CSV table of C-alpha atoms in Angstrom, one decimal:
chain,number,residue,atom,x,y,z
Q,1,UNK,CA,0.0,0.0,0.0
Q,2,UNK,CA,1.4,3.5,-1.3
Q,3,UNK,CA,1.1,6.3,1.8
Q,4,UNK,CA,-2.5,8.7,1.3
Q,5,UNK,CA,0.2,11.6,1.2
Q,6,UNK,CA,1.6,10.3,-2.2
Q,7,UNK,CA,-1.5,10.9,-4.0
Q,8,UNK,CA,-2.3,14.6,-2.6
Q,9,UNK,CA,0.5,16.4,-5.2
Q,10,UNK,CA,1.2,18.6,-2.4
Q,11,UNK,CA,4.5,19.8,-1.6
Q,12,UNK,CA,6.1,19.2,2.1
Q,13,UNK,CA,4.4,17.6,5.1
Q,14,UNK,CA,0.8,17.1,4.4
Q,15,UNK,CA,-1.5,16.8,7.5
Q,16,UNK,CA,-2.8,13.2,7.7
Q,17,UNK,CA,-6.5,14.4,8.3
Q,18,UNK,CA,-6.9,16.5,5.2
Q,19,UNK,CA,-4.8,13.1,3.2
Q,20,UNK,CA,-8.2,11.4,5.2
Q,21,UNK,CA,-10.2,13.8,4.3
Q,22,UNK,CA,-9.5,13.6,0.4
Q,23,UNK,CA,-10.0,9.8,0.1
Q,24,UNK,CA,-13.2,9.8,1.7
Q,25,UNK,CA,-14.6,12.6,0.0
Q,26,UNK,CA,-15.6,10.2,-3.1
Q,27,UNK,CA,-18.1,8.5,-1.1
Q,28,UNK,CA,-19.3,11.4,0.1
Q,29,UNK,CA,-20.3,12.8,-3.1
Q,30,UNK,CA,-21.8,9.3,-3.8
Q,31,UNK,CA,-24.1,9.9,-0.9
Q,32,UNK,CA,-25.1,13.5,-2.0
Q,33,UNK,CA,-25.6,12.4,-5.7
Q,34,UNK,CA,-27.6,9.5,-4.3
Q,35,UNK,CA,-29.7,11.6,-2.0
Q,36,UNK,CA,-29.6,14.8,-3.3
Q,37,UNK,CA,-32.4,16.2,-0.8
Q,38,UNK,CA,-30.2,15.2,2.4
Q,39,UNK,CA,-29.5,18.8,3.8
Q,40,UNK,CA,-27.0,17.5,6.4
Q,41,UNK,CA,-24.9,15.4,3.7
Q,42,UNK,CA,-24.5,18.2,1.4
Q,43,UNK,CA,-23.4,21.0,4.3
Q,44,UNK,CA,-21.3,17.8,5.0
Q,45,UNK,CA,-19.6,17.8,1.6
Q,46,UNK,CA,-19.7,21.4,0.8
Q,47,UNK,CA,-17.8,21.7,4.0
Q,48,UNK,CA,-15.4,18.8,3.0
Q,49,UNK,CA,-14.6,20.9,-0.4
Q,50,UNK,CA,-13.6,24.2,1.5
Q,51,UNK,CA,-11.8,22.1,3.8
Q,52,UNK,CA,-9.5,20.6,1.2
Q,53,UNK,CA,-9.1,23.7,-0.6
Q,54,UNK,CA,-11.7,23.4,-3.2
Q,55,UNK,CA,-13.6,26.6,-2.6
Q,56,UNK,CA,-14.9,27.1,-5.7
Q,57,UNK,CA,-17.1,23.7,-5.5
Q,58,UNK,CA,-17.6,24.4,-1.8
Q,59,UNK,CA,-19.1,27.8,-2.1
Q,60,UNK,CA,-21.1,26.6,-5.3
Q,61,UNK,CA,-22.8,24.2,-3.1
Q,62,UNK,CA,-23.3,26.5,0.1
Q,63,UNK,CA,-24.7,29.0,-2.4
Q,64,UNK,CA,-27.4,26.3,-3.4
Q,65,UNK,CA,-28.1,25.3,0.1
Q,66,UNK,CA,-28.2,29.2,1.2
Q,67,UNK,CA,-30.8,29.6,-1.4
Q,68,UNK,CA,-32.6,26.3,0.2
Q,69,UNK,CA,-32.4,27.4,3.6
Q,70,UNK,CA,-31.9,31.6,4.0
Q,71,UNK,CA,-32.2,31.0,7.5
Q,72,UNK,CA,-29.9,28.9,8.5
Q,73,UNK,CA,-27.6,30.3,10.3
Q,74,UNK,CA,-24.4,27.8,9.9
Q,75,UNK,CA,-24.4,27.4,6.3
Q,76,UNK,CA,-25.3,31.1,6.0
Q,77,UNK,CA,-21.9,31.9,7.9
Q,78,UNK,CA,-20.0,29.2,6.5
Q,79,UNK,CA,-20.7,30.5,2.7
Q,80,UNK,CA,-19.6,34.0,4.1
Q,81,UNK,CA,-16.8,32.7,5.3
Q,82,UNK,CA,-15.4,31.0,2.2
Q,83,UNK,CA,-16.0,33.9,0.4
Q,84,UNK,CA,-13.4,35.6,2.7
Q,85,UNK,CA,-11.1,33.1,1.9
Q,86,UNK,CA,-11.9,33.4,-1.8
Q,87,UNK,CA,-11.2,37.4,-1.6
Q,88,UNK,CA,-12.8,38.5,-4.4
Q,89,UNK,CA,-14.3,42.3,-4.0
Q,90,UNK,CA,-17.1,41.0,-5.2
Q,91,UNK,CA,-17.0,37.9,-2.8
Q,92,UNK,CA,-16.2,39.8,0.1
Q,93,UNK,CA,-19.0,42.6,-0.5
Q,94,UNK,CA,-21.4,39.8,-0.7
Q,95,UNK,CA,-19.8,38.1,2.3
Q,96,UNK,CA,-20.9,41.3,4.7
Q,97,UNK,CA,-24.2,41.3,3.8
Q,98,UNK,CA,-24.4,37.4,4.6
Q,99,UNK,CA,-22.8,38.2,8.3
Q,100,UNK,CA,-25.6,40.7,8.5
Q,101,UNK,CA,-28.1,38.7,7.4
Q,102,UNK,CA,-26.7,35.9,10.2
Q,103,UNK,CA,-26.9,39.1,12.6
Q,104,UNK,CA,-30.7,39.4,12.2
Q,105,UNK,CA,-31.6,35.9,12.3
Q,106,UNK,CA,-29.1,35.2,15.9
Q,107,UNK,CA,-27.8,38.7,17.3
Q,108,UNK,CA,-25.6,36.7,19.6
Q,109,UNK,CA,-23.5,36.0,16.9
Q,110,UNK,CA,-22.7,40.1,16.9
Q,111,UNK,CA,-19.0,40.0,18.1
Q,112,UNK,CA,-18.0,37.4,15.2
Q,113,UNK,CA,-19.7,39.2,12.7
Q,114,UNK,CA,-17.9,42.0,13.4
Q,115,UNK,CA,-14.5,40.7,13.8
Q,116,UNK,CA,-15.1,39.1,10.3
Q,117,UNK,CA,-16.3,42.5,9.1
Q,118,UNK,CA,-13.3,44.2,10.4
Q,119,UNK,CA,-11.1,41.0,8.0
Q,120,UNK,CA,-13.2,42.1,5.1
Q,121,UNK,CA,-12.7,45.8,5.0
Q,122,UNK,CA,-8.6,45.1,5.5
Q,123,UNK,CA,-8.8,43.0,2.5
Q,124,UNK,CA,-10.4,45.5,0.6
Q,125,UNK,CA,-7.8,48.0,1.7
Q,126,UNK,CA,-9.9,50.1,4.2
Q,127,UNK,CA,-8.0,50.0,7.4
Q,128,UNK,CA,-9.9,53.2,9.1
Q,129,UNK,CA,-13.0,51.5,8.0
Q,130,UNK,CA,-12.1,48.3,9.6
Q,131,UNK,CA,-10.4,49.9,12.7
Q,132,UNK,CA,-13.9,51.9,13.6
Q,133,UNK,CA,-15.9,48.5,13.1
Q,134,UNK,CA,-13.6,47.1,16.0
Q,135,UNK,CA,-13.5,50.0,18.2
Q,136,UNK,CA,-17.3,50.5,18.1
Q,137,UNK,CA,-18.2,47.3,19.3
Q,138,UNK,CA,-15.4,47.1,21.6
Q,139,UNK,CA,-16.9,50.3,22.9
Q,140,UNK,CA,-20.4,48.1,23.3
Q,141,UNK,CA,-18.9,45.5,25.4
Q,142,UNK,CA,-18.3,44.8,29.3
Q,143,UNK,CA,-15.1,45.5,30.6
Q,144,UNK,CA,-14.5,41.7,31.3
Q,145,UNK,CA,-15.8,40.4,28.6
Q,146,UNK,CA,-13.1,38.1,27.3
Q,147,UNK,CA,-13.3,38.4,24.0
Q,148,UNK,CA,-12.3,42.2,23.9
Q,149,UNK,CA,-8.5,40.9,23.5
Q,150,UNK,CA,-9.6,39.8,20.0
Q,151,UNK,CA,-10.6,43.0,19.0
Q,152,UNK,CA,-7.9,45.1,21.0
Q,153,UNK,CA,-5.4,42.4,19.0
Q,154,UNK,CA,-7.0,43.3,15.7
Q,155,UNK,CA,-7.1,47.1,16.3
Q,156,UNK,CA,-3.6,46.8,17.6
Q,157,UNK,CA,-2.3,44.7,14.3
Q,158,UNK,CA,-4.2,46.9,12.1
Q,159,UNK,CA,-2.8,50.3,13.2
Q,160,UNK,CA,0.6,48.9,12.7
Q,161,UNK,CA,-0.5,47.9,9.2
Q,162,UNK,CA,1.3,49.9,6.5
């Protein structure tokens, strides 16, 4: 038996689980093309594809199951995510309004939203804009809420940005 790394093509260590990951991920789009209604199993393989890299496929599918299920939260955030990752303008303008739509439907997922809005407007090259999104909510929170070092960190890293 050859080693699962040997079939990946990529260069240097390769971490076993995403090796793992890639052979099972046939079967897995076996199962969704054999039940293509089965919500679960395609979130399950759309996650699989931004896992391994393959955004592209990943976001197509979170797109349809978006479209399926507006409201759910997870795959609403998840597609928003992978937009980031894909860093398009277009991607990330469209990722924002998918955290704000996430914000209406659970306001406790405010502080993540808005460290992830925060990403998006460095990527797109606005670090005031970016900066004010962190220091307004971090205005908005307790003074021992733990999560504030997140958003200090970011302000911090971002007025150091060039």
């Amino acid at each position: 038996e050859s080693e699962p790394n040997a079939q990946t093509g990529m260069s240097g260590a390769t971490n076993p689980s995403v090796a793992s990951l890639a052979d099972l991920l046939p079967r897995l789009e076996a199962k969704v093309a054999a039940d293509p209604r089965n919500y679960e199993q395609r979130l399950l393989l759309a996650q699989t594809y931004v896992e391994l890299g393959q955004s592209a496929k990943g976001v197509e599918q979170l797109r349809r199951l978006h479209k399926q299920a507006p409201h759910d939260n997870p795959t609403t955030i998840l597609l928003a995510t992978s937009l980031i990752q894909q860093g398009t303008q277009a991607d990330l303008r469209e990722s924002s309004k998918l955290l704000e739509e996430a914000l209406r439907e659970k306001p406790a997922v405010m502080p993540m939203v808005r460290l992830y809005q925060g990403d998006i407007q460095m990527k797109l090259g606005d670090v005031p804009g970016a900066v004010k999104i962190w220091k307004d909510y971090l205005g908005k929170m307790s003074s021992g809420d733990p999560r504030r070092a997140l958003f200090e960190e970011k302000i911090s890293q971002a007025s150091g940005h060039p």
